[in-house]
Amino acid sequence: MNTNEIRKKFLEFYGKNGHAIAPSDSLIPSGDQTLLFTSAGMVQFKKHFLGQIKLDFTRAASCQKCLRTSDIERVGLTARHLTFFEMLGNFSFGDYFKQEAIAWGWEFLTREAGLDPKRLYASIYEKDDEAFEIWRKIVPADRIIRLGEDSNFWTMGPTGPCGPCSEILFDRGEKYSQDHKCPGPGCDCDRYLEVWNLVFTQFDRGADGKLTSLPQKNIDTGMGLERLNIVINELESTFETDYFQDIIRETKKQIGEGSSVKSLRIVSDHIRASTFLISDGVLPSNEGRGYILRRLLRRALRQGWTHGKKEPFLNKIVPVIVADMKVQYPELSERESSICAIVETEEKNALATIESGTRMLEDEIRKSTGQGVLKAPIGKIKLSGEKVFNIYDTYGLDKEIQREIVLDLKGELDFSETDYEKARAHAAQTARKGWKGSGEKEIIFHSQLSKKSGGNIFRGYETLETQSKVLVLVQEKDGKPTEVAELKAGEEGELILSETPFYAESGGQVGDKGFISHPDDKFRVEVLDTQKPVEGLIAHFVRVTQGTVKTGDAARAVVDAASRAHIMRHHTAT
Ligand code: SER
């Protein structure tokens, strides 16, 4: 059975048993501020569980797209960890409870999915005698395991619906016990794989941590589609499932047949997650959801980079993902071309900085270890929080990637997160201060500038990148904005272009960020902010990172796709 067939079988089975089939919700939970991403099938039903809305149905089933990033570092290292996955689930809102949930779960796995009943085990919450009695009629007592609150009491976060749970595990055989003597179900090795989690959602946990009984008893179950596929088809790893085989084939084509298993897994998982995130309206940025997306893309990109792939390639894998999954998720094909474009822009931006950032970090490591040529293991590398921020700020190599570079050399990066945050806050403040002097003097200065230059043309609604020309450069001298002929590496100032794709701050929306460079790389400047000091004039506040920029120079202006979040979101919403 392939992925599509398994998903269909599941939904048909629960449909036949009176469940309304709910479409997957977005990865951005609709109307739920407490969660960054949809992490389980039950998220879209929170209000149903809490009895906060009138119910059109009391049983539902779904296949929900989910994202969990808590184990991001383990992706690639194990056979089963993923960030994005699909979760099959059935739900009861004050309708059926433990008896039916367990019986149907068993029937589906043994009859529909064809799993060998002798290889299935059940775990229950240690105090849940009711669940024990129900399981007892299905499997011998020695295949029912009582476990503690840690593993068998499900909560979705610090607050919200929760309750004791019962997991169904599948014994994949001794060869998966790895190198240790497996104590049995409940062990974290790959042998007894947890396939399905049946949660008996009876409580609501308040902000004070207290549990209150819900007005009704509910069922919330969740089963990873990819995991179910592994056990049905007796595969070694998630990455052997049909969808992943296609993605891995394309990844090999892009970064080389001989790439490491770890890299192939990281790339294929992360680009799949990124494709779905962008199709749900997330754009790369330095904060919140956008930061997670940026991290996934950069982490994947670096895998290619370490295998010698120094040009964008992730965007070429997107169409394979869309082709496999568009029947279930039609939003993918509707947005395919913009997903590819956003991934490619992010790749170009990241590649420009990854090399120099890595070099700078390696210099720091050399200083710290005293080694001329870096040889693993390099041990603990202590850097100041300010230095780590500095590498990020100048080269865009975020702290997590810096950690991974050190980890790849079998070392551990040690720095103060507090100092890092202080340096970040300070840099943000300085950038704003350098910019925001808009007193009367500045307004007069900019009005004159606007008249003289004839203003500039805004291209940002059609494109994120334009060829343009540097019209005016401005630097603050003696506290006054002053026109200058050039800005050198390390200097900051204002840059005005003949045409620009950069969107200026207005109506509470922040201005675009990105970079402007000479077509032959004679200079490169980072755009830290974009403002409209007077109507008709868009000014970029920049820092020169390479070469010298002069008025009259040809320029290529590229907006960081992330800073377009507001416009994209608006489009998506409409
Ligand atoms: N909410 C539970 C889980 O995520 C069951 O769906 O495991």
XYZ file of C-alpha atoms and ligand atoms in Angstrom:
581
model
C 0.000 0.000 0.000
C 1.382 3.421 -0.841
C 0.842 6.646 1.088
C -2.240 7.729 -0.852
C -3.864 4.320 -0.427
C -3.195 4.201 3.317
C -4.619 7.685 3.824
C -7.713 6.846 1.786
C -8.290 3.587 3.649
C -8.123 5.346 6.992
C -10.574 8.091 6.083
C -12.964 5.604 4.464
C -12.888 3.357 7.516
C -13.806 6.168 9.903
C -16.266 7.657 7.405
C -18.038 4.305 7.342
C -18.197 4.447 11.138
C -20.086 7.740 11.185
C -17.229 10.283 11.259
C -17.366 13.575 9.372
C -14.215 13.821 7.254
C -12.572 17.174 8.005
C -10.073 18.677 5.564
C -6.607 19.449 6.904
C -6.298 22.856 8.552
C -3.436 25.202 7.642
C -0.029 24.765 9.307
C -0.727 28.160 10.862
C -3.461 27.329 13.342
C -6.488 29.400 12.456
C -7.457 31.625 15.365
C -5.020 30.157 17.907
C -2.389 32.508 19.240
C -0.914 30.001 21.655
C 0.722 27.833 18.998
C 3.341 28.617 16.396
C 2.333 25.725 14.162
C -0.317 23.059 13.878
C 1.341 20.172 15.668
C -1.476 17.617 15.782
C -4.810 16.749 14.194
C -6.691 17.905 17.264
C -5.534 21.519 17.006
C -8.351 22.526 14.671
C -10.827 20.977 17.110
C -9.728 22.723 20.283
C -12.990 24.618 20.598
C -14.946 21.422 19.999
C -13.136 19.738 22.887
C -13.660 22.676 25.189
C -17.366 22.815 24.326
C -16.969 26.394 23.092
C -18.884 26.056 19.821
C -22.099 24.503 18.606
C -21.295 21.142 17.084
C -22.434 20.153 13.594
C -20.977 16.705 14.201
C -19.798 14.764 17.234
C -17.263 12.503 15.488
C -14.670 13.505 12.952
C -11.611 12.085 11.203
C -8.852 13.841 9.323
C -5.438 13.687 7.780
C -3.732 16.821 9.107
C -0.501 18.398 7.912
C 1.663 19.021 10.985
C 4.974 20.618 11.845
C 7.079 19.943 14.933
C 10.518 21.426 15.250
C 11.431 20.373 18.768
C 13.509 17.486 17.369
C 14.975 19.323 14.393
C 18.546 18.349 15.356
C 17.638 14.668 15.287
C 16.330 14.826 11.714
C 18.857 13.074 9.518
C 20.460 11.207 12.402
C 17.609 8.773 12.999
C 15.427 6.692 10.721
C 12.171 8.200 11.906
C 12.409 11.884 12.835
C 10.691 14.417 10.594
C 9.680 18.034 11.018
C 6.716 18.014 8.640
C 4.443 14.987 8.697
C 0.853 13.992 8.102
C -1.233 12.868 11.052
C -4.214 10.560 10.723
C -6.728 10.945 13.517
C -10.237 10.265 14.721
C -12.033 12.453 17.212
C -15.077 12.239 19.433
C -16.625 15.284 21.069
C -18.691 13.931 23.936
C -19.764 11.007 21.748
C -17.910 7.647 22.024
C -15.075 7.118 24.510
C -12.343 4.591 25.363
C -14.176 1.393 24.419
C -14.892 2.351 20.803
C -11.649 4.277 20.302
C -9.595 1.212 21.232
C -11.774 -1.293 19.372
C -11.775 0.727 16.132
C -8.060 1.410 16.377
C -7.409 -2.311 16.712
C -9.778 -3.195 13.880
C -8.208 -0.669 11.536
C -4.636 -1.786 12.197
C -5.247 -5.528 12.064
C -7.968 -5.794 9.411
C -7.599 -2.775 7.140
C -3.872 -2.160 7.420
C -3.119 -5.877 7.693
C -0.685 -5.707 10.629
C 0.100 -8.934 12.454
C -1.838 -8.775 15.784
C 0.935 -10.728 17.511
C 3.375 -7.891 16.914
C 1.164 -5.205 18.459
C 1.472 -3.925 22.040
C -0.493 -1.351 24.022
C 0.800 1.093 26.577
C -1.561 2.728 29.038
C -1.312 5.411 31.707
C -0.283 3.594 34.898
C -3.475 4.509 36.788
C -5.886 3.877 33.917
C -7.535 0.575 34.929
C -10.461 1.243 32.639
C -8.155 1.211 29.572
C -6.437 -1.924 30.942
C -9.735 -3.809 31.147
C -10.659 -2.861 27.588
C -7.259 -3.896 26.173
C -7.323 -7.076 28.273
C -10.189 -8.392 26.149
C -8.122 -7.819 22.990
C -4.515 -8.719 23.789
C -2.857 -10.866 26.510
C -2.049 -8.954 29.712
C 1.702 -9.233 29.143
C 1.363 -7.108 26.045
C -0.190 -4.214 27.980
C 2.391 -1.915 29.545
C 1.671 0.621 32.240
C 3.726 3.804 31.848
C 3.987 7.051 33.787
C 2.771 10.566 33.222
C 5.851 11.441 31.159
C 4.905 9.260 28.271
C 1.231 8.469 28.774
C -0.446 11.693 29.760
C -0.895 13.917 26.740
C -0.873 17.693 26.829
C -0.587 19.904 23.780
C 1.281 22.619 25.605
C 1.184 24.386 28.940
C -2.579 24.911 28.618
C -5.529 23.341 26.811
C -7.308 20.006 26.483
C -5.358 16.982 27.757
C -5.746 13.555 29.288
C -4.346 10.053 29.834
C -3.434 8.155 26.709
C -2.869 4.717 25.351
C -0.343 4.038 22.629
C -0.282 1.202 20.142
C 3.208 -0.056 19.395
C 4.490 -2.349 16.671
C 7.393 -4.717 17.197
C 9.654 -4.300 14.177
C 11.942 -7.095 15.252
C 15.148 -7.623 17.133
C 17.378 -6.156 14.465
C 16.014 -2.714 15.358
C 17.146 -2.970 18.986
C 20.338 -1.302 17.850
C 23.349 -2.131 19.945
C 21.721 -2.498 23.284
C 19.605 -4.986 25.178
C 16.143 -3.533 24.624
C 14.065 -3.647 27.826
C 10.857 -3.865 25.751
C 8.006 -1.587 24.683
C 8.473 1.938 26.018
C 12.183 1.945 25.105
C 13.200 4.802 22.814
C 15.057 2.621 20.303
C 13.650 1.788 16.881
C 12.329 -1.668 17.752
C 8.939 -0.990 19.383
C 7.707 1.846 17.251
C 4.851 3.914 18.644
C 2.373 3.981 15.829
C -0.791 5.439 17.261
C -1.608 7.609 20.219
C -5.157 7.391 21.588
C -5.805 10.277 23.946
C -8.733 10.231 26.313
C -9.214 13.969 26.497
C -11.010 14.580 29.763
C -9.341 17.688 31.160
C -8.518 21.284 30.397
C -5.261 22.573 31.855
C -5.541 26.212 32.905
C -2.786 28.838 32.889
C -2.179 28.036 36.584
C -1.506 24.387 35.679
C -4.745 23.116 37.283
C -6.755 20.371 35.600
C -10.507 20.870 35.289
C -12.825 18.148 34.001
C -14.266 18.982 30.622
C -18.057 19.086 30.343
C -17.846 16.055 28.044
C -15.458 13.149 27.538
C -13.579 13.240 24.273
C -11.326 11.167 22.072
C -8.330 12.516 20.177
C -6.157 10.083 18.305
C -3.070 10.709 16.216
C -1.088 8.367 14.004
C 1.819 9.504 11.824
C 1.032 8.493 8.262
C 4.721 8.031 7.487
C 5.215 5.743 10.492
C 2.210 3.656 9.577
C 3.670 3.333 6.106
C 6.961 2.057 7.597
C 5.271 -0.706 9.556
C 2.811 -1.741 6.844
C 5.536 -1.999 4.236
C 8.249 -3.166 6.681
C 10.598 -0.357 5.657
C 13.820 0.501 7.421
C 13.156 4.223 7.608
C 10.664 6.981 6.926
C 12.877 8.111 4.094
C 12.102 4.922 2.177
C 8.402 5.698 1.868
C 7.118 6.438 -1.626
C 6.987 10.246 -1.354
C 10.463 10.445 0.127
C 11.936 8.156 -2.496
C 10.930 10.695 -5.136
C 12.318 13.610 -3.131
C 15.575 11.812 -2.352
C 16.035 10.839 -5.999
C 15.771 14.511 -6.984
C 18.009 15.599 -4.085
C 20.703 13.169 -5.251
C 20.408 14.614 -8.730
C 20.941 18.063 -7.293
C 23.714 17.540 -4.744
C 25.335 14.348 -5.992
C 24.746 10.588 -5.893
C 27.498 10.169 -3.324
C 25.978 12.534 -0.742
C 25.762 11.300 2.837
C 22.559 9.696 4.077
C 22.334 12.386 6.746
C 22.451 15.203 4.199
C 19.910 13.559 1.907
C 17.517 13.128 4.806
C 17.936 16.667 6.092
C 17.467 18.202 2.660
C 14.432 16.116 1.804
C 12.693 16.659 5.133
C 13.447 20.374 5.347
C 12.523 21.313 1.797
C 9.255 19.407 2.159
C 8.451 21.282 5.372
C 9.462 24.593 3.771
C 7.283 23.982 0.719
C 4.269 23.472 2.943
C 5.070 26.417 5.188
C 5.372 28.805 2.252
C 2.204 27.468 0.678
C 0.465 28.344 3.944
C 1.744 31.935 3.805
C 4.937 31.844 5.904
C 7.934 33.714 4.486
C 11.550 33.555 5.615
C 12.390 36.164 8.241
C 14.362 36.646 11.411
C 11.501 36.113 13.797
C 8.823 33.639 14.813
C 7.479 31.358 12.101
C 9.577 33.017 9.426
C 12.699 32.281 11.438
C 11.877 28.586 11.632
C 11.351 28.547 7.861
C 14.620 30.392 7.277
C 16.396 27.949 9.537
C 14.972 24.943 7.692
C 15.998 26.360 4.329
C 19.472 27.393 5.437
C 20.104 24.122 7.219
C 19.126 22.252 4.047
C 21.154 24.575 1.854
C 24.247 24.040 3.956
C 24.010 20.293 3.378
C 24.324 20.907 -0.364
C 27.054 23.428 0.249
C 29.181 20.942 2.217
C 28.879 18.565 -0.764
C 30.214 21.236 -3.091
C 26.880 22.535 -4.398
C 27.413 26.290 -4.319
C 24.337 27.360 -6.243
C 20.582 27.301 -5.508
C 19.090 23.821 -5.799
C 16.335 23.525 -3.214
C 13.827 25.307 -5.443
C 14.298 22.540 -8.029
C 13.073 19.914 -5.563
C 9.810 21.773 -4.883
C 8.025 20.558 -8.088
C 8.643 16.919 -7.094
C 6.959 17.500 -3.739
C 4.066 19.312 -5.396
C 3.587 16.525 -7.953
C 3.417 13.862 -5.233
C 1.168 15.678 -2.817
C -1.045 18.020 -4.835
C -4.042 15.698 -4.955
C -4.358 15.813 -1.188
C -3.175 19.437 -0.877
C -4.314 21.391 -3.977
C -2.962 24.651 -2.488
C 0.509 23.385 -3.426
C -0.072 23.488 -7.168
C -1.906 26.818 -6.960
C 1.205 28.389 -5.417
C 3.940 26.293 -6.971
C 5.647 29.060 -8.921
C 5.697 31.523 -6.023
C 6.991 28.821 -3.656
C 9.861 28.117 -6.077
C 10.621 31.850 -6.438
C 10.638 32.484 -2.684
C 12.887 29.482 -2.032
C 15.268 30.557 -4.781
C 15.527 34.149 -3.504
C 16.251 32.885 -0.004
C 18.861 30.499 -1.381
C 20.611 33.270 -3.295
C 20.642 35.530 -0.247
C 21.924 32.769 1.994
C 24.609 31.533 -0.394
C 26.044 35.014 -0.694
C 26.724 35.008 3.014
C 27.258 31.383 3.981
C 30.800 31.156 2.631
C 32.191 34.318 4.182
C 30.325 33.626 7.430
C 31.792 30.144 7.686
C 35.255 31.514 7.000
C 34.886 34.099 9.743
C 33.634 31.502 12.223
C 36.496 29.167 11.313
C 38.964 31.984 11.966
C 37.448 32.369 15.417
C 37.696 28.630 16.027
C 41.338 28.694 14.929
C 42.026 31.495 17.379
C 40.280 29.598 20.142
C 41.983 26.209 19.523
C 45.313 27.462 18.294
C 45.055 25.015 15.354
C 46.165 26.186 11.920
C 44.216 23.493 10.100
C 41.004 22.530 11.839
C 40.854 18.872 12.779
C 37.963 17.159 14.586
C 37.405 16.811 17.480
C 37.853 20.465 18.330
C 36.260 20.297 21.789
C 34.505 23.186 23.493
C 34.740 26.496 21.618
C 34.038 29.505 23.790
C 33.023 32.684 21.956
C 31.406 35.818 23.281
C 27.686 36.288 22.615
C 28.590 39.508 20.875
C 30.947 37.725 18.481
C 28.334 35.103 17.588
C 25.820 37.882 16.952
C 28.388 39.776 14.944
C 28.920 36.819 12.602
C 25.180 36.587 12.198
C 24.669 40.305 11.700
C 27.434 40.684 9.151
C 27.146 37.392 7.294
C 23.649 36.122 8.040
C 24.969 32.863 9.501
C 22.509 32.309 12.314
C 23.569 31.000 15.684
C 22.029 27.556 15.152
C 24.036 27.067 11.973
C 27.153 28.269 13.750
C 26.447 25.628 16.370
C 26.136 22.990 13.666
C 29.374 23.984 11.965
C 31.136 23.485 15.279
C 29.250 20.228 15.835
C 30.368 18.953 12.412
C 33.924 19.386 13.681
C 32.930 17.366 16.744
C 32.964 20.391 18.996
C 30.521 22.366 21.100
C 29.892 26.088 20.716
C 29.638 27.798 24.069
C 28.411 31.410 24.266
C 26.149 33.536 26.419
C 22.627 33.771 24.982
C 22.048 36.833 27.170
C 25.002 38.693 25.666
C 23.885 37.615 22.216
C 20.431 39.110 22.864
C 21.979 42.305 24.251
C 24.101 42.721 21.108
C 21.040 42.102 18.953
C 18.939 44.696 20.767
C 21.775 47.187 20.603
C 22.241 46.713 16.848
C 18.522 47.148 16.204
C 18.491 50.345 18.231
C 21.522 51.758 16.424
C 20.036 51.029 13.014
C 16.832 52.849 13.936
C 18.637 55.756 15.544
C 20.849 56.311 12.520
C 17.756 56.477 10.476
C 14.983 58.111 12.379
C 16.173 61.653 12.761
C 13.235 63.007 10.809
C 13.128 66.506 12.109
C 12.329 69.528 10.056
C 15.848 69.785 8.646
C 15.592 66.307 7.209
C 12.209 66.978 5.638
C 13.460 70.072 3.856
C 16.578 68.199 2.772
C 14.570 65.275 1.409
C 11.999 67.482 -0.373
C 14.851 69.189 -2.170
C 16.362 65.828 -2.977
C 13.069 64.544 -4.312
C 12.672 67.583 -6.598
C 16.249 67.353 -7.786
C 16.232 63.613 -8.490
C 12.669 63.558 -9.822
C 11.783 60.902 -7.208
C 12.049 57.235 -7.945
C 9.879 54.523 -9.426
C 8.473 51.823 -7.142
C 8.505 48.349 -8.748
C 7.806 46.326 -5.627
C 4.333 45.140 -6.543
C 5.586 43.379 -9.673
C 8.943 42.107 -8.580
C 11.404 41.548 -5.754
C 14.431 42.348 -7.903
C 15.269 45.168 -10.361
C 18.216 46.538 -12.267
C 18.620 50.160 -11.301
C 21.035 53.054 -10.815
C 22.376 54.826 -7.716
C 21.006 58.403 -7.867
C 21.970 59.878 -4.509
C 24.045 58.904 -1.471
C 23.600 60.603 1.871
C 25.653 60.485 5.044
C 25.101 62.173 8.367
C 27.815 64.804 8.919
C 27.822 66.994 12.026
C 24.323 65.785 12.792
C 23.001 66.887 9.373
C 22.117 64.766 6.339
C 24.654 65.558 3.626
C 24.958 64.382 0.018
C 28.167 62.438 -0.640
C 29.755 60.969 -3.766
C 30.524 57.569 -2.279
C 30.125 55.244 0.696
C 32.925 52.860 1.595
C 32.923 49.367 3.139
C 31.790 49.575 6.752
C 30.030 52.946 6.304
C 26.321 53.520 6.756
C 24.054 55.998 5.030
C 21.092 56.567 2.780
C 20.956 55.321 -0.781
C 18.393 56.432 -3.368
C 17.837 54.434 -6.554
C 16.253 55.399 -9.894
C 13.825 52.498 -9.447
C 13.370 50.205 -6.519
C 11.493 47.044 -5.577
C 11.848 47.938 -1.845
C 8.646 48.750 -0.005
C 8.929 51.682 2.387
C 7.599 51.670 5.955
C 4.044 52.913 6.037
C 0.866 52.469 8.022
C 2.607 50.461 10.711
C 4.178 48.048 8.207
C 7.918 47.766 8.447
C 10.066 48.668 5.461
C 11.700 46.005 3.278
C 15.192 44.666 3.873
C 17.557 42.997 1.423
C 20.648 43.980 -0.501
C 21.828 46.153 -3.374
C 24.902 45.159 -5.320
C 26.841 46.138 -8.418
C 26.056 43.814 -11.369
C 29.763 42.878 -11.415
C 30.012 42.769 -7.618
C 32.057 45.974 -7.360
C 30.084 46.716 -4.205
C 27.453 45.231 -2.009
C 25.314 46.964 0.592
C 22.825 45.529 3.051
C 19.502 47.351 3.162
C 18.671 47.636 6.857
C 15.473 49.610 6.468
C 13.412 51.378 3.807
C 11.579 54.637 4.449
C 9.622 57.259 2.566
C 10.927 60.507 4.135
C 8.689 62.550 1.811
C 6.031 61.490 -0.702
C 7.503 60.134 -3.932
C 10.947 59.415 -2.497
C 11.958 55.974 -1.314
C 15.210 55.928 0.638
C 17.189 52.868 1.706
C 19.164 52.945 4.908
C 22.232 50.862 4.092
C 25.495 49.493 5.388
C 28.260 48.846 2.838
C 29.568 45.298 3.315
C 31.879 45.135 0.311
C 33.644 47.613 -2.004
C 32.699 51.271 -2.522
C 29.374 52.453 -3.876
C 29.335 55.673 -5.939
C 26.555 57.837 -7.337
C 25.836 56.905 -10.947
C 26.788 53.225 -10.348
C 24.628 50.524 -11.902
C 22.886 48.493 -9.226
C 20.913 45.314 -8.732
C 18.343 45.694 -5.970
C 17.065 42.513 -4.306
C 14.405 42.438 -1.605
C 14.691 39.786 1.067
C 11.577 37.740 0.351
C 10.940 37.534 4.071
C 10.386 41.212 4.437
C 7.504 40.792 2.064
C 5.548 38.834 4.599
C 2.929 41.504 4.999
C 2.186 41.783 1.300
C 2.131 38.024 0.738
C -0.071 37.485 3.759
C -2.435 40.054 2.451
C -2.552 38.243 -0.891
C -3.086 34.918 0.781
C -5.845 36.330 2.939
C -7.680 37.822 0.011
N -2.857 14.805 20.137
C -2.210 13.527 20.230
C -0.828 13.513 19.653
O -0.432 14.444 19.017
C -3.076 12.518 19.528
O -3.535 13.076 18.358
O -0.124 12.554 19.827
